Short mmCIF file of C-alpha atoms and ligand atoms in Angstrom, two decimals:
data_model
loop_
_atom_site.label_atom_id
_atom_site.label_comp_id
_atom_site.label_asym_id
_atom_site.label_seq_id
_atom_site.Cartn_x
_atom_site.Cartn_y
_atom_site.Cartn_z
CA MET A 8 -8.57 23.96 32.17
CA THR A 9 -8.23 24.37 28.42
CA HIS A 10 -4.74 24.99 27.15
CA LYS A 11 -3.88 27.64 24.59
CA HIS A 12 -1.27 27.03 21.91
CA PHE A 13 0.68 29.07 19.36
CA ILE A 14 1.46 26.84 16.40
CA GLN A 15 0.98 28.95 13.29
CA ILE A 16 -0.27 32.38 12.25
CA GLU A 17 -3.13 31.02 10.17
CA GLY A 18 -6.32 30.93 12.20
CA HIS A 19 -5.56 34.09 14.18
CA THR A 20 -7.53 37.27 13.66
CA GLN A 21 -6.17 40.73 12.99
CA GLU A 22 -7.33 41.76 16.49
CA GLN A 23 -5.41 38.90 18.11
CA LEU A 24 -2.20 39.72 16.23
CA MET A 25 -2.54 43.45 16.97
CA GLY A 26 -3.16 42.59 20.63
CA LEU A 27 0.16 40.73 20.80
CA ILE A 28 1.98 43.51 18.94
CA GLU A 29 0.62 46.16 21.33
CA LYS A 30 1.38 44.07 24.39
CA ALA A 31 4.98 43.45 23.24
CA ASP A 32 5.43 47.10 22.29
CA LYS A 33 4.39 48.10 25.80
CA ILE A 34 6.89 45.65 27.28
CA ILE A 35 9.60 47.37 25.19
CA THR A 36 8.59 50.94 25.99
CA SER A 37 8.45 50.21 29.70
CA ASN A 38 11.84 48.42 29.53
CA HIS A 39 10.36 45.23 30.95
CA TYR A 40 12.12 43.11 28.35
CA GLN A 41 15.45 43.82 29.99
CA SER A 42 14.64 43.14 33.62
CA GLN A 43 12.59 40.81 35.72
CA GLN A 44 9.90 43.29 36.70
CA LEU A 45 6.96 41.23 35.54
CA ASP A 46 6.03 37.98 37.21
CA THR A 47 3.00 36.78 35.30
CA LEU A 48 4.56 33.32 34.85
CA LYS A 49 5.46 32.85 38.49
CA ASN A 50 4.80 29.22 39.48
CA LYS A 51 4.78 28.16 35.82
CA THR A 52 7.29 25.81 34.24
CA VAL A 53 8.46 26.38 30.66
CA ILE A 54 10.47 23.72 28.86
CA ASN A 55 12.43 24.72 25.77
CA LEU A 56 12.77 21.57 23.75
CA PHE A 57 15.10 22.09 20.81
CA PHE A 58 15.59 19.15 18.46
CA GLU A 59 17.49 21.38 16.03
CA PRO A 60 20.38 23.72 16.82
CA SER A 61 19.45 27.32 17.49
CA THR A 62 21.13 30.19 19.24
CA ARG A 63 18.99 33.28 19.07
CA THR A 64 15.53 31.73 19.21
CA ARG A 65 16.50 29.50 22.13
CA ALA A 66 18.19 32.31 24.05
CA SER A 67 15.23 34.58 23.32
CA PHE A 68 12.67 32.11 24.69
CA GLU A 69 14.82 31.41 27.74
CA LEU A 70 15.20 35.09 28.60
CA ALA A 71 11.53 35.79 27.90
CA ALA A 72 10.37 33.05 30.27
CA LYS A 73 12.88 34.07 32.98
CA ARG A 74 11.89 37.73 32.74
CA LEU A 75 8.33 36.65 33.50
CA ALA A 76 9.62 34.73 36.54
CA ALA A 77 8.92 31.24 35.18
CA THR A 78 10.96 28.17 36.04
CA VAL A 79 12.80 27.34 32.83
CA LEU A 80 14.35 24.12 31.61
CA ASN A 81 16.36 24.05 28.38
CA LEU A 82 16.92 20.83 26.53
CA ASP A 83 18.90 20.51 23.34
CA ILE A 84 18.14 17.18 21.81
CA ALA A 85 20.07 16.47 18.64
CA THR A 86 17.95 14.71 16.06
CA SER A 87 19.19 11.42 14.74
CA ALA A 88 17.58 8.88 12.45
CA THR A 89 16.89 6.59 15.37
CA LYS A 90 15.31 9.27 17.53
CA LYS A 91 11.99 9.38 15.73
CA GLY A 92 8.42 8.20 16.04
CA GLU A 93 7.90 6.52 19.39
CA SER A 94 10.95 8.03 21.01
CA PHE A 95 9.74 11.56 20.27
CA HIS A 96 6.42 10.71 21.87
CA ASP A 97 8.23 9.13 24.83
CA THR A 98 10.46 12.15 25.33
CA ILE A 99 7.40 14.36 25.61
CA SER A 100 5.49 12.07 27.98
CA THR A 101 8.57 11.71 30.19
CA LEU A 102 8.93 15.48 30.48
CA LEU A 103 5.24 15.96 31.13
CA ALA A 104 5.37 13.41 33.94
CA MET A 105 7.57 15.97 35.75
CA HIS A 106 4.96 18.64 34.96
CA ALA A 107 5.29 21.53 32.56
CA ASP A 108 2.90 24.35 31.74
CA VAL A 109 4.44 25.30 28.38
CA LEU A 110 6.50 23.33 25.88
CA VAL A 111 8.43 25.39 23.35
CA ILE A 112 9.34 23.11 20.46
CA ARG A 113 11.84 23.48 17.62
CA HIS A 114 12.09 20.58 15.19
CA ALA A 115 13.53 19.91 11.74
CA GLU A 116 10.35 18.15 10.62
CA ASN A 117 7.13 19.86 9.62
CA ASN A 118 4.10 19.76 11.93
CA LYS A 119 5.91 18.38 14.99
CA ALA A 120 4.48 21.01 17.35
CA GLU A 121 1.01 20.33 16.02
CA LEU A 122 1.51 16.64 16.67
CA VAL A 123 2.29 17.42 20.31
CA VAL A 124 -0.91 19.45 20.54
CA LYS A 125 -2.82 16.52 19.14
CA ASP A 126 -1.34 14.01 21.60
CA PHE A 127 -0.76 16.16 24.70
CA GLY A 128 -2.65 19.40 24.11
CA ASP A 129 -5.02 18.80 27.02
CA GLN A 130 -2.06 18.64 29.45
CA VAL A 131 0.25 21.40 28.30
CA SER A 132 0.41 24.55 26.17
CA VAL A 133 2.59 24.28 23.08
CA ILE A 134 4.51 26.99 21.23
CA ASN A 135 6.05 26.31 17.84
CA ALA A 136 9.61 27.69 17.74
CA GLY A 137 10.09 26.63 14.12
CA ASP A 138 9.16 23.33 12.42
CA GLY A 139 10.84 22.22 9.21
CA THR A 140 9.89 24.47 6.32
CA HIS A 141 6.39 24.93 7.68
CA ALA A 142 6.13 27.75 10.19
CA HIS A 143 7.97 30.02 12.60
CA PRO A 144 5.13 32.08 14.04
CA THR A 145 6.99 33.80 16.91
CA GLN A 146 9.62 35.04 14.43
CA ALA A 147 6.83 36.41 12.23
CA MET A 148 5.29 38.20 15.21
CA LEU A 149 8.57 39.85 16.24
CA ASP A 150 8.96 40.88 12.60
CA MET A 151 5.47 42.41 12.65
CA LEU A 152 6.29 44.27 15.87
CA THR A 153 9.41 45.69 14.21
CA ILE A 154 7.44 46.85 11.16
CA TYR A 155 4.76 48.37 13.39
CA GLN A 156 7.33 50.34 15.39
CA HIS A 157 8.64 51.96 12.20
CA LYS A 158 5.56 52.27 10.02
CA LYS A 159 2.72 52.54 12.58
CA SER A 160 0.18 50.95 10.22
CA PHE A 161 0.16 47.96 7.89
CA LYS A 162 -2.47 49.32 5.55
CA HIS A 163 -0.60 50.87 2.64
CA LEU A 164 2.70 49.04 2.93
CA SER A 165 4.69 47.36 0.16
CA VAL A 166 6.88 44.53 1.41
CA ALA A 167 9.56 42.58 -0.49
CA ILE A 168 10.61 39.15 0.83
CA ILE A 169 13.89 38.19 -0.83
CA GLY A 170 15.67 34.86 -1.15
CA ASP A 171 14.73 31.27 -0.48
CA VAL A 172 11.01 31.77 0.07
CA LEU A 173 10.18 28.20 -0.91
CA HIS A 174 12.13 26.55 1.91
CA SER A 175 11.77 29.24 4.54
CA ARG A 176 9.46 28.74 7.51
CA VAL A 177 10.10 32.38 8.39
CA ALA A 178 8.77 33.47 5.00
CA GLN A 179 5.66 31.27 5.25
CA SER A 180 4.74 32.76 8.62
CA ASP A 181 5.65 36.33 7.63
CA ILE A 182 3.45 36.13 4.52
CA ALA A 183 0.56 34.79 6.60
CA ALA A 184 0.96 37.53 9.22
CA LEU A 185 1.26 40.34 6.67
CA LYS A 186 -1.94 39.13 5.03
CA VAL A 187 -3.89 38.94 8.28
CA LEU A 188 -2.67 42.46 9.11
CA GLY A 189 -3.96 43.78 5.78
CA VAL A 190 -0.82 44.28 3.67
CA LYS A 191 -1.86 44.28 0.02
CA ASP A 192 1.47 44.42 -1.78
CA ILE A 193 3.68 41.46 -0.86
CA ARG A 194 6.47 40.66 -3.35
CA LEU A 195 8.33 37.39 -3.29
CA VAL A 196 11.73 37.92 -4.93
CA GLY A 197 14.30 35.33 -5.98
CA PRO A 198 15.33 32.81 -8.63
CA LYS A 199 12.70 30.42 -10.05
CA THR A 200 14.15 27.49 -8.08
CA LEU A 201 13.56 29.23 -4.73
CA LEU A 202 10.08 30.66 -5.23
CA PRO A 203 6.68 28.99 -5.52
CA HIS A 204 5.75 28.53 -9.21
CA GLU A 205 2.65 30.57 -8.93
CA VAL A 206 0.64 32.33 -6.31
CA SER A 207 -3.07 32.50 -6.53
CA GLU A 208 -3.46 34.71 -3.51
CA GLN A 209 -4.45 38.28 -4.06
CA GLY A 210 -1.81 40.81 -3.19
CA VAL A 211 1.11 38.40 -3.49
CA GLU A 212 3.36 38.70 -6.55
CA ILE A 213 6.39 36.85 -7.82
CA HIS A 214 9.47 38.77 -9.02
CA HIS A 215 12.59 37.22 -10.49
CA ASP A 216 14.20 40.62 -10.96
CA LEU A 217 15.44 42.14 -7.72
CA ARG A 218 15.14 45.64 -9.14
CA THR A 219 11.41 45.49 -9.85
CA GLY A 220 10.92 43.62 -6.59
CA LEU A 221 12.54 46.43 -4.62
CA ASN A 222 10.97 49.32 -6.47
CA ASP A 223 9.42 51.74 -3.94
CA VAL A 224 8.93 49.19 -1.16
CA ASP A 225 8.64 50.22 2.50
CA VAL A 226 10.03 47.02 3.99
CA VAL A 227 12.78 44.69 2.73
CA MET A 228 12.84 41.28 4.39
CA MET A 229 15.95 39.26 3.58
CA LEU A 230 16.08 35.51 4.12
CA ARG A 231 19.06 33.31 4.86
CA ILE A 232 20.37 31.34 1.90
CA GLN A 233 20.92 27.81 3.02
CA LYS A 234 24.18 26.72 1.49
CA GLU A 235 23.00 23.16 0.95
CA ARG A 236 20.69 24.59 -1.73
CA MET A 237 23.80 25.35 -3.74
CA GLN A 238 24.99 21.79 -3.48
CA GLN A 239 21.55 20.71 -4.65
CA GLY A 240 21.98 22.92 -7.74
CA LEU A 241 19.06 25.18 -6.86
CA ILE A 242 21.23 28.28 -6.92
CA PRO A 243 24.23 29.21 -9.02
CA ASP A 244 27.49 29.83 -7.20
CA GLU A 245 27.80 32.40 -4.43
CA LYS A 246 29.21 35.16 -6.65
CA ASP A 247 26.38 34.85 -9.18
CA TYR A 248 23.75 34.74 -6.50
CA PHE A 249 25.14 37.83 -4.81
CA ALA A 250 25.32 39.65 -8.15
CA GLN A 251 21.67 38.92 -8.89
CA TYR A 252 19.96 38.87 -5.51
CA GLY A 253 22.42 40.17 -2.94
CA LEU A 254 21.23 43.35 -1.26
CA THR A 255 23.74 46.16 -1.77
CA LEU A 256 23.42 49.83 -0.83
CA GLU A 257 23.07 50.67 -4.49
CA LYS A 258 20.10 48.31 -4.97
CA LEU A 259 18.54 49.39 -1.71
CA GLY A 260 18.36 52.85 -3.30
CA LEU A 261 15.44 51.54 -5.39
CA ALA A 262 13.29 51.12 -2.29
CA LYS A 263 11.67 54.08 -0.53
CA PRO A 264 14.24 56.33 1.17
CA ASP A 265 12.84 55.37 4.58
CA ALA A 266 12.59 51.65 3.85
CA ILE A 267 13.73 49.33 6.64
CA VAL A 268 15.91 46.26 6.09
CA MET A 269 15.18 43.10 8.08
CA HIS A 270 16.87 39.69 8.41
CA PRO A 271 15.88 36.90 10.82
CA GLY A 272 19.51 35.80 11.24
CA PRO A 273 21.84 34.08 11.05
CA MET A 274 23.15 36.19 8.17
CA ASN A 275 25.49 35.18 5.39
CA ARG A 276 27.33 38.42 4.75
CA ASP A 277 28.27 38.98 1.10
CA LEU A 278 25.99 36.16 -0.03
CA GLU A 279 22.51 37.61 0.54
CA ILE A 280 23.40 40.97 2.08
CA GLU A 281 26.46 43.22 2.07
CA SER A 282 27.84 44.50 5.35
CA ALA A 283 27.24 48.13 4.40
CA VAL A 284 23.50 47.30 4.38
CA ALA A 285 23.46 44.88 7.32
CA ASP A 286 25.21 47.44 9.53
CA GLY A 287 23.79 50.49 7.77
CA LYS A 288 21.30 53.07 8.98
CA GLN A 289 18.25 51.40 7.41
CA SER A 290 18.98 48.06 9.06
CA VAL A 291 16.70 47.04 11.94
CA ILE A 292 18.25 43.60 12.35
CA LEU A 293 19.35 44.01 15.97
CA GLN A 294 16.06 45.65 16.84
CA GLN A 295 14.40 42.44 15.60
CA VAL A 296 16.51 40.46 18.06
CA ARG A 297 15.58 42.79 20.93
CA ASN A 298 11.92 42.63 19.93
CA GLY A 299 12.13 38.85 19.97
CA VAL A 300 12.39 38.75 23.75
CA ALA A 301 9.47 41.13 24.24
CA MET A 302 7.26 39.38 21.70
CA ARG A 303 7.95 35.97 23.27
CA MET A 304 7.09 37.45 26.67
CA ALA A 305 3.80 38.68 25.20
CA ILE A 306 3.07 35.28 23.67
CA LEU A 307 3.96 33.35 26.84
CA ASP A 308 1.74 35.67 28.84
CA TYR A 309 -1.15 35.23 26.37
CA ILE A 310 -0.75 31.45 26.44
CA CYS A 311 -0.62 31.16 30.23
CA ASN A 312 -3.09 33.76 31.40
C1 NCD B 111 15.57 31.18 11.27
C2 NCD B 111 15.18 29.75 11.54
O1 NCD B 111 15.90 29.01 12.20
O2 NCD B 111 14.11 29.42 11.06
N1 NCD B 111 16.36 31.75 12.26
C3 NCD B 111 15.75 32.19 13.37
O3 NCD B 111 14.95 31.52 13.99
N2 NCD B 111 16.04 33.46 13.74
C4 NCD B 111 16.03 31.48 9.94
C5 NCD B 111 17.03 30.60 9.29
O4 NCD B 111 17.62 29.72 9.89
O5 NCD B 111 17.22 30.81 8.09
#
């Protein structure tokens, strides 16, 4: 049997991504995400292997697998300097000796999930739950589902992605997914130190001014500011950052009146987003969390069946 994997958005077609979005949307509309009415993973074992702390992604994968009637094992393995190389490989082979159908992997280093596919991909399916600054494809897919539910089509959308684009695996995967789905106006907004220096791709633009970045957009995607970037001198202090790039109700007024506001969580209130926006009527942040379970159910089902 050949095993399917979900490692990054790149390489998937528009039809494949739309197929997952439609499947997940159906799971939501029939309320299957909140009960164990589907059993398409019965007799399958899913191991959630988290080498980096995570609350929502881990919980989301666990619930998704359980709601499809899988046997689920959750392992939180703190990374330490000594737990690298061989020991990573050994951890995986040990787990596979007990048999697993799907490994869901979160790791602080880039390309770890891909490495597992390379070494073990003929024995087990692998899903990337976030690797380093490289990719977070299931987050991107739940984001796409959320956009689809509000906007119905990707064709004529303008999307602003605001904050630390350079170090964000969420941003990398969101940009890739938006492009596959045909979005032609993607704006990356933030200070010079947190954005790529240039983009050669068509339809992707760099904005250092939040106001032009937000002008008339349909979707505002906020990213978490990692505080260690401040210590590294990549961002001014919190007050300055908030003044320039924090999303306030007033600035949100520059976007289209029906624009939606997204954030992958965890949020830093009053650093990248003010509470009036995070909890306001244009926010779809909790809907993203709900969609996460349904989208991961759709992806697990696609991988296993
Ligand atoms: C993100 C992550 O861990 O990549 N969170 C998440 O999965 N919902 C975003 C972040 O930590 O900034």
